[in-house]
């Protein structure tokens, strides 16, 4: 029987893509995917340390594998990703962990597993990019969804926001050569992928020998078979008119931008070292809406950053009022090791953080509902991804990234369907197909 792997992934899309690559490497070695850790010969925990919550969850997941390892000593337990990258000592305290590696060398998984077989426990944490990283675009990702794929185009971050651990766990910014991105997208399209998400920690700063993100969007959109191109995460200091024009001018590029403001208070933005003011953020959004009036906007926010007053928070609310969001990911500030803000006094009480989080979420919920209600009765193109979790309806997304439950049957999966929107809630639409026609373009 073939050996089996199980990968548990915490964190962002970048981590999800790293896991898909590791799964691809294991598949190429003859492994199959297991449904549970119990059925697996190797369990990899791909960790995230961006906030206290995913960090704690990763530790408890690792802790829970102890019993399994006791029962099955031949099981290989591996810990990867952002947590061991900076805190390998903490991971090494778990005696049942056989392999520890980081964000720079996961491409070497096959060699590392060989070493575990020979040597027992293996720990390899590297601190900078290795040449093998350039082979990653050549590894076929293991796709969870056969129609939608992530493609990492830029790794690392040079910006050092004072709250953020990412520059420490992912290293300096580096971009993937455009011909390698296009080659990967072509192979994905040949495998039936319809939608690609170009990923970068700050994807707007993508740059490779004169090729910028706008150029890359043109290049990727030329790949036959690809119907939709998305990109994330944007940074307000990097998001340019060239990118806004590319969204407007390239039919395949989706009118959706994730542009995290973090805060609407200049005082807080400055202390976060974000590199822009609230006025500049608002201007960027205005510029974007001038080029792409129907664009959907989402963002990340941190509430309760050290020293954030009620007045600062009011400024965030007023920025949200002014910009209008379709979705917001709101996080309570938590101090992270190695960051500058960890030296600031974490002085906003937990209850206040929580209240601010609720207030901000309520405001965005109201805005999102208003925007979604306007769509009832309209016809939208929806790429059907599969069945909804309940299984009774189909599930897909509009070009601007709204999830839609669609009436219909299996043969629509993987197709772009015209859907009449019949119902709206803040973050979800419902609809029924107008025709079952297949569209190749938006
Ligand atoms: N530019 C990156 C940001 C990664 S972190 C990207 O999106 O690829 C994702 C989000 O986590 C950030 O936008 C921020 O809102 C939040 N975050 C980061 N560090 C945090 C901290 N110490 N406390 C609370 N939230 C944090
Ligand atoms: Fe973190 Fe800031 Fe870099 Fe984003 S831009 S990864 S929030 S340091
Ligand atoms: Fe988490 Fe690392 Fe991504 S800390 S958010 S997995 S870059």
PDB file of N, CA, C and O in Angstrom, residues 310-358:
ATOM      1  N   UNK A 310      -9.835  56.089  22.209  1.00  0.00           N
ATOM      2  CA  UNK A 310     -11.190  56.052  21.646  1.00  0.00           C
ATOM      3  C   UNK A 310     -11.242  56.936  20.391  1.00  0.00           C
ATOM      4  O   UNK A 310     -11.876  56.599  19.397  1.00  0.00           O
ATOM      5  N   UNK A 311     -10.525  58.047  20.475  1.00  0.00           N
ATOM      6  CA  UNK A 311     -10.508  58.978  19.346  1.00  0.00           C
ATOM      7  C   UNK A 311      -9.826  58.357  18.119  1.00  0.00           C
ATOM      8  O   UNK A 311     -10.302  58.506  16.991  1.00  0.00           O
ATOM      9  N   UNK A 312      -8.734  57.645  18.362  1.00  0.00           N
ATOM     10  CA  UNK A 312      -8.066  56.944  17.253  1.00  0.00           C
ATOM     11  C   UNK A 312      -9.032  55.962  16.610  1.00  0.00           C
ATOM     12  O   UNK A 312      -9.120  55.864  15.381  1.00  0.00           O
ATOM     13  N   UNK A 313      -9.745  55.225  17.475  1.00  0.00           N
ATOM     14  CA  UNK A 313     -10.662  54.219  16.948  1.00  0.00           C
ATOM     15  C   UNK A 313     -11.779  54.872  16.130  1.00  0.00           C
ATOM     16  O   UNK A 313     -12.173  54.360  15.076  1.00  0.00           O
ATOM     17  N   UNK A 314     -12.265  56.033  16.619  1.00  0.00           N
ATOM     18  CA  UNK A 314     -13.290  56.779  15.860  1.00  0.00           C
ATOM     19  C   UNK A 314     -12.780  57.106  14.459  1.00  0.00           C
ATOM     20  O   UNK A 314     -13.529  57.105  13.487  1.00  0.00           O
ATOM     21  N   UNK A 315     -11.498  57.399  14.373  1.00  0.00           N
ATOM     22  CA  UNK A 315     -10.884  57.711  13.076  1.00  0.00           C
ATOM     23  C   UNK A 315     -10.934  56.499  12.145  1.00  0.00           C
ATOM     24  O   UNK A 315     -11.108  56.630  10.943  1.00  0.00           O
ATOM     25  N   UNK A 316     -10.753  55.319  12.734  1.00  0.00           N
ATOM     26  CA  UNK A 316     -10.848  54.094  11.930  1.00  0.00           C
ATOM     27  C   UNK A 316     -12.281  53.934  11.416  1.00  0.00           C
ATOM     28  O   UNK A 316     -12.505  53.643  10.239  1.00  0.00           O
ATOM     29  N   UNK A 317     -13.240  54.155  12.318  1.00  0.00           N
ATOM     30  CA  UNK A 317     -14.644  54.044  11.884  1.00  0.00           C
ATOM     31  C   UNK A 317     -14.930  55.034  10.764  1.00  0.00           C
ATOM     32  O   UNK A 317     -15.612  54.702   9.786  1.00  0.00           O
ATOM     33  N   UNK A 318     -14.391  56.233  10.884  1.00  0.00           N
ATOM     34  CA  UNK A 318     -14.707  57.234   9.868  1.00  0.00           C
ATOM     35  C   UNK A 318     -14.018  56.903   8.541  1.00  0.00           C
ATOM     36  O   UNK A 318     -14.568  57.153   7.471  1.00  0.00           O
ATOM     37  N   UNK A 319     -12.837  56.286   8.599  1.00  0.00           N
ATOM     38  CA  UNK A 319     -12.203  55.831   7.349  1.00  0.00           C
ATOM     39  C   UNK A 319     -13.077  54.762   6.677  1.00  0.00           C
ATOM     40  O   UNK A 319     -13.275  54.772   5.461  1.00  0.00           O
ATOM     41  N   UNK A 320     -13.639  53.879   7.490  1.00  0.00           N
ATOM     42  CA  UNK A 320     -14.499  52.822   6.945  1.00  0.00           C
ATOM     43  C   UNK A 320     -15.759  53.440   6.335  1.00  0.00           C
ATOM     44  O   UNK A 320     -16.191  53.048   5.253  1.00  0.00           O
ATOM     45  N   UNK A 321     -16.305  54.434   7.022  1.00  0.00           N
ATOM     46  CA  UNK A 321     -17.494  55.137   6.482  1.00  0.00           C
ATOM     47  C   UNK A 321     -17.164  55.730   5.113  1.00  0.00           C
ATOM     48  O   UNK A 321     -17.954  55.672   4.183  1.00  0.00           O
ATOM     49  N   UNK A 322     -15.978  56.282   5.016  1.00  0.00           N
ATOM     50  CA  UNK A 322     -15.619  56.971   3.793  1.00  0.00           C
ATOM     51  C   UNK A 322     -15.297  56.022   2.638  1.00  0.00           C
ATOM     52  O   UNK A 322     -15.649  56.288   1.488  1.00  0.00           O
ATOM     53  N   UNK A 323     -14.637  54.912   2.957  1.00  0.00           N
ATOM     54  CA  UNK A 323     -14.165  54.026   1.876  1.00  0.00           C
ATOM     55  C   UNK A 323     -15.188  52.966   1.478  1.00  0.00           C
ATOM     56  O   UNK A 323     -15.203  52.533   0.343  1.00  0.00           O
ATOM     57  N   UNK A 324     -16.008  52.520   2.382  1.00  0.00           N
ATOM     58  CA  UNK A 324     -17.025  51.475   2.191  1.00  0.00           C
ATOM     59  C   UNK A 324     -16.373  50.134   1.814  1.00  0.00           C
ATOM     60  O   UNK A 324     -15.810  49.978   0.732  1.00  0.00           O
ATOM     61  N   UNK A 325     -16.492  49.185   2.730  1.00  0.00           N
ATOM     62  CA  UNK A 325     -15.854  47.875   2.542  1.00  0.00           C
ATOM     63  C   UNK A 325     -16.892  46.788   2.267  1.00  0.00           C
ATOM     64  O   UNK A 325     -18.024  46.857   2.741  1.00  0.00           O
ATOM     65  N   UNK A 326     -16.465  45.807   1.502  1.00  0.00           N
ATOM     66  CA  UNK A 326     -17.300  44.622   1.271  1.00  0.00           C
ATOM     67  C   UNK A 326     -17.008  43.551   2.305  1.00  0.00           C
ATOM     68  O   UNK A 326     -17.810  42.663   2.543  1.00  0.00           O
ATOM     69  N   UNK A 327     -15.835  43.611   2.865  1.00  0.00           N
ATOM     70  CA  UNK A 327     -15.469  42.652   3.903  1.00  0.00           C
ATOM     71  C   UNK A 327     -14.297  43.195   4.715  1.00  0.00           C
ATOM     72  O   UNK A 327     -13.468  43.931   4.161  1.00  0.00           O
ATOM     73  N   UNK A 328     -14.265  42.826   6.004  1.00  0.00           N
ATOM     74  CA  UNK A 328     -13.138  43.256   6.831  1.00  0.00           C
ATOM     75  C   UNK A 328     -12.701  42.104   7.715  1.00  0.00           C
ATOM     76  O   UNK A 328     -13.533  41.348   8.215  1.00  0.00           O
ATOM     77  N   UNK A 329     -11.400  41.967   7.861  1.00  0.00           N
ATOM     78  CA  UNK A 329     -10.850  40.991   8.792  1.00  0.00           C
ATOM     79  C   UNK A 329     -10.283  41.807   9.945  1.00  0.00           C
ATOM     80  O   UNK A 329      -9.284  42.508   9.776  1.00  0.00           O
ATOM     81  N   UNK A 330     -10.959  41.752  11.073  1.00  0.00           N
ATOM     82  CA  UNK A 330     -10.575  42.598  12.207  1.00  0.00           C
ATOM     83  C   UNK A 330      -9.878  41.733  13.254  1.00  0.00           C
ATOM     84  O   UNK A 330     -10.387  40.676  13.631  1.00  0.00           O
ATOM     85  N   UNK A 331      -8.705  42.181  13.704  1.00  0.00           N
ATOM     86  CA  UNK A 331      -7.939  41.423  14.677  1.00  0.00           C
ATOM     87  C   UNK A 331      -7.664  42.269  15.905  1.00  0.00           C
ATOM     88  O   UNK A 331      -7.360  43.455  15.793  1.00  0.00           O
ATOM     89  N   UNK A 332      -7.770  41.623  17.087  1.00  0.00           N
ATOM     90  CA  UNK A 332      -7.336  42.307  18.307  1.00  0.00           C
ATOM     91  C   UNK A 332      -5.815  42.228  18.333  1.00  0.00           C
ATOM     92  O   UNK A 332      -5.249  41.159  18.094  1.00  0.00           O
ATOM     93  N   UNK A 333      -5.192  43.340  18.632  1.00  0.00           N
ATOM     94  CA  UNK A 333      -3.733  43.358  18.678  1.00  0.00           C
ATOM     95  C   UNK A 333      -3.207  42.348  19.679  1.00  0.00           C
ATOM     96  O   UNK A 333      -3.708  42.240  20.796  1.00  0.00           O
ATOM     97  N   UNK A 334      -2.200  41.584  19.283  1.00  0.00           N
ATOM     98  CA  UNK A 334      -1.458  40.775  20.262  1.00  0.00           C
ATOM     99  C   UNK A 334       0.032  40.960  19.990  1.00  0.00           C
ATOM    100  O   UNK A 334       0.471  40.955  18.844  1.00  0.00           O
ATOM    101  N   UNK A 335       0.812  41.191  21.067  1.00  0.00           N
ATOM    102  CA  UNK A 335       2.250  41.422  20.868  1.00  0.00           C
ATOM    103  C   UNK A 335       2.932  40.166  20.359  1.00  0.00           C
ATOM    104  O   UNK A 335       2.629  39.063  20.831  1.00  0.00           O
ATOM    105  N   UNK A 336       3.827  40.317  19.393  1.00  0.00           N
ATOM    106  CA  UNK A 336       4.547  39.172  18.835  1.00  0.00           C
ATOM    107  C   UNK A 336       6.037  39.320  19.106  1.00  0.00           C
ATOM    108  O   UNK A 336       6.581  40.431  19.069  1.00  0.00           O
ATOM    109  N   UNK A 337       6.692  38.176  19.370  1.00  0.00           N
ATOM    110  CA  UNK A 337       8.123  38.245  19.643  1.00  0.00           C
ATOM    111  C   UNK A 337       8.894  38.870  18.476  1.00  0.00           C
ATOM    112  O   UNK A 337       8.437  38.795  17.330  1.00  0.00           O
ATOM    113  N   UNK A 338      10.016  39.464  18.780  1.00  0.00           N
ATOM    114  CA  UNK A 338      10.958  40.085  17.815  1.00  0.00           C
ATOM    115  C   UNK A 338      10.469  41.416  17.244  1.00  0.00           C
ATOM    116  O   UNK A 338      11.224  42.135  16.614  1.00  0.00           O
ATOM    117  N   UNK A 339       9.192  41.752  17.421  1.00  0.00           N
ATOM    118  CA  UNK A 339       8.686  42.974  16.789  1.00  0.00           C
ATOM    119  C   UNK A 339       8.935  44.180  17.687  1.00  0.00           C
ATOM    120  O   UNK A 339       9.069  44.045  18.906  1.00  0.00           O
ATOM    121  N   UNK A 340       8.963  45.353  17.055  1.00  0.00           N
ATOM    122  CA  UNK A 340       9.208  46.580  17.807  1.00  0.00           C
ATOM    123  C   UNK A 340       8.045  46.872  18.756  1.00  0.00           C
ATOM    124  O   UNK A 340       8.250  47.300  19.903  1.00  0.00           O
ATOM    125  N   UNK A 341       6.812  46.615  18.307  1.00  0.00           N
ATOM    126  CA  UNK A 341       5.657  46.940  19.140  1.00  0.00           C
ATOM    127  C   UNK A 341       5.604  46.085  20.409  1.00  0.00           C
ATOM    128  O   UNK A 341       4.923  46.453  21.375  1.00  0.00           O
ATOM    129  N   UNK A 342       6.322  44.971  20.414  1.00  0.00           N
ATOM    130  CA  UNK A 342       6.352  44.143  21.621  1.00  0.00           C
ATOM    131  C   UNK A 342       7.011  44.906  22.774  1.00  0.00           C
ATOM    132  O   UNK A 342       6.822  44.566  23.945  1.00  0.00           O
ATOM    133  N   UNK A 343       7.775  45.962  22.434  1.00  0.00           N
ATOM    134  CA  UNK A 343       8.389  46.772  23.485  1.00  0.00           C
ATOM    135  C   UNK A 343       7.449  47.897  23.934  1.00  0.00           C
ATOM    136  O   UNK A 343       7.728  48.588  24.902  1.00  0.00           O
ATOM    137  N   UNK A 344       6.338  48.114  23.195  1.00  0.00           N
ATOM    138  CA  UNK A 344       5.348  49.116  23.619  1.00  0.00           C
ATOM    139  C   UNK A 344       4.451  48.474  24.682  1.00  0.00           C
ATOM    140  O   UNK A 344       4.292  47.258  24.692  1.00  0.00           O
ATOM    141  N   UNK A 345       3.852  49.313  25.502  1.00  0.00           N
ATOM    142  CA  UNK A 345       2.966  48.755  26.536  1.00  0.00           C
ATOM    143  C   UNK A 345       1.633  48.363  25.890  1.00  0.00           C
ATOM    144  O   UNK A 345       0.982  49.190  25.251  1.00  0.00           O
ATOM    145  N   UNK A 346       1.255  47.093  26.027  1.00  0.00           N
ATOM    146  CA  UNK A 346      -0.006  46.579  25.471  1.00  0.00           C
ATOM    147  C   UNK A 346      -1.129  47.037  26.407  1.00  0.00           C
ATOM    148  O   UNK A 346      -1.617  46.283  27.236  1.00  0.00           O
ATOM    149  N   UNK A 347      -1.511  48.310  26.270  1.00  0.00           N
ATOM    150  CA  UNK A 347      -2.286  48.968  27.326  1.00  0.00           C
ATOM    151  C   UNK A 347      -3.790  49.054  27.067  1.00  0.00           C
ATOM    152  O   UNK A 347      -4.527  49.613  27.872  1.00  0.00           O
ATOM    153  N   UNK A 348      -4.256  48.535  25.942  1.00  0.00           N
ATOM    154  CA  UNK A 348      -5.704  48.580  25.716  1.00  0.00           C
ATOM    155  C   UNK A 348      -6.320  47.310  26.310  1.00  0.00           C
ATOM    156  O   UNK A 348      -5.932  46.203  25.920  1.00  0.00           O
ATOM    157  N   UNK A 349      -7.234  47.482  27.291  1.00  0.00           N
ATOM    158  CA  UNK A 349      -7.773  46.286  27.955  1.00  0.00           C
ATOM    159  C   UNK A 349      -8.496  45.363  26.977  1.00  0.00           C
ATOM    160  O   UNK A 349      -9.073  45.818  25.992  1.00  0.00           O
ATOM    161  N   UNK A 350      -8.445  44.089  27.281  1.00  0.00           N
ATOM    162  CA  UNK A 350      -9.059  43.045  26.447  1.00  0.00           C
ATOM    163  C   UNK A 350     -10.513  43.388  26.091  1.00  0.00           C
ATOM    164  O   UNK A 350     -10.924  43.237  24.935  1.00  0.00           O
ATOM    165  N   UNK A 351     -11.293  43.850  27.095  1.00  0.00           N
ATOM    166  CA  UNK A 351     -12.723  44.131  26.824  1.00  0.00           C
ATOM    167  C   UNK A 351     -12.854  45.266  25.823  1.00  0.00           C
ATOM    168  O   UNK A 351     -13.768  45.266  24.998  1.00  0.00           O
ATOM    169  N   UNK A 352     -11.956  46.246  25.916  1.00  0.00           N
ATOM    170  CA  UNK A 352     -12.031  47.378  24.989  1.00  0.00           C
ATOM    171  C   UNK A 352     -11.689  46.909  23.577  1.00  0.00           C
ATOM    172  O   UNK A 352     -12.362  47.251  22.595  1.00  0.00           O
ATOM    173  N   UNK A 353     -10.643  46.083  23.471  1.00  0.00           N
ATOM    174  CA  UNK A 353     -10.274  45.529  22.163  1.00  0.00           C
ATOM    175  C   UNK A 353     -11.478  44.807  21.578  1.00  0.00           C
ATOM    176  O   UNK A 353     -11.820  44.994  20.407  1.00  0.00           O
ATOM    177  N   UNK A 354     -12.090  44.001  22.404  1.00  0.00           N
ATOM    178  CA  UNK A 354     -13.214  43.207  21.921  1.00  0.00           C
ATOM    179  C   UNK A 354     -14.400  44.072  21.498  1.00  0.00           C
ATOM    180  O   UNK A 354     -15.023  43.822  20.473  1.00  0.00           O
ATOM    181  N   UNK A 355     -14.669  45.106  22.273  1.00  0.00           N
ATOM    182  CA  UNK A 355     -15.780  45.998  21.920  1.00  0.00           C
ATOM    183  C   UNK A 355     -15.486  46.711  20.603  1.00  0.00           C
ATOM    184  O   UNK A 355     -16.349  46.801  19.714  1.00  0.00           O
ATOM    185  N   UNK A 356     -14.265  47.162  20.439  1.00  0.00           N
ATOM    186  CA  UNK A 356     -13.901  47.841  19.179  1.00  0.00           C
ATOM    187  C   UNK A 356     -14.020  46.879  17.996  1.00  0.00           C
ATOM    188  O   UNK A 356     -14.498  47.257  16.918  1.00  0.00           O
ATOM    189  N   UNK A 357     -13.588  45.660  18.220  1.00  0.00           N
ATOM    190  CA  UNK A 357     -13.700  44.653  17.157  1.00  0.00           C
ATOM    191  C   UNK A 357     -15.161  44.474  16.731  1.00  0.00           C
ATOM    192  O   UNK A 357     -15.493  44.513  15.541  1.00  0.00           O
ATOM    193  N   UNK A 358     -16.039  44.347  17.739  1.00  0.00           N
ATOM    194  CA  UNK A 358     -17.473  44.142  17.432  1.00  0.00           C
ATOM    195  C   UNK A 358     -18.030  45.343  16.686  1.00  0.00           C
ATOM    196  O   UNK A 358     -18.760  45.196  15.710  1.00  0.00           O
TER     197      UNK A 358
END
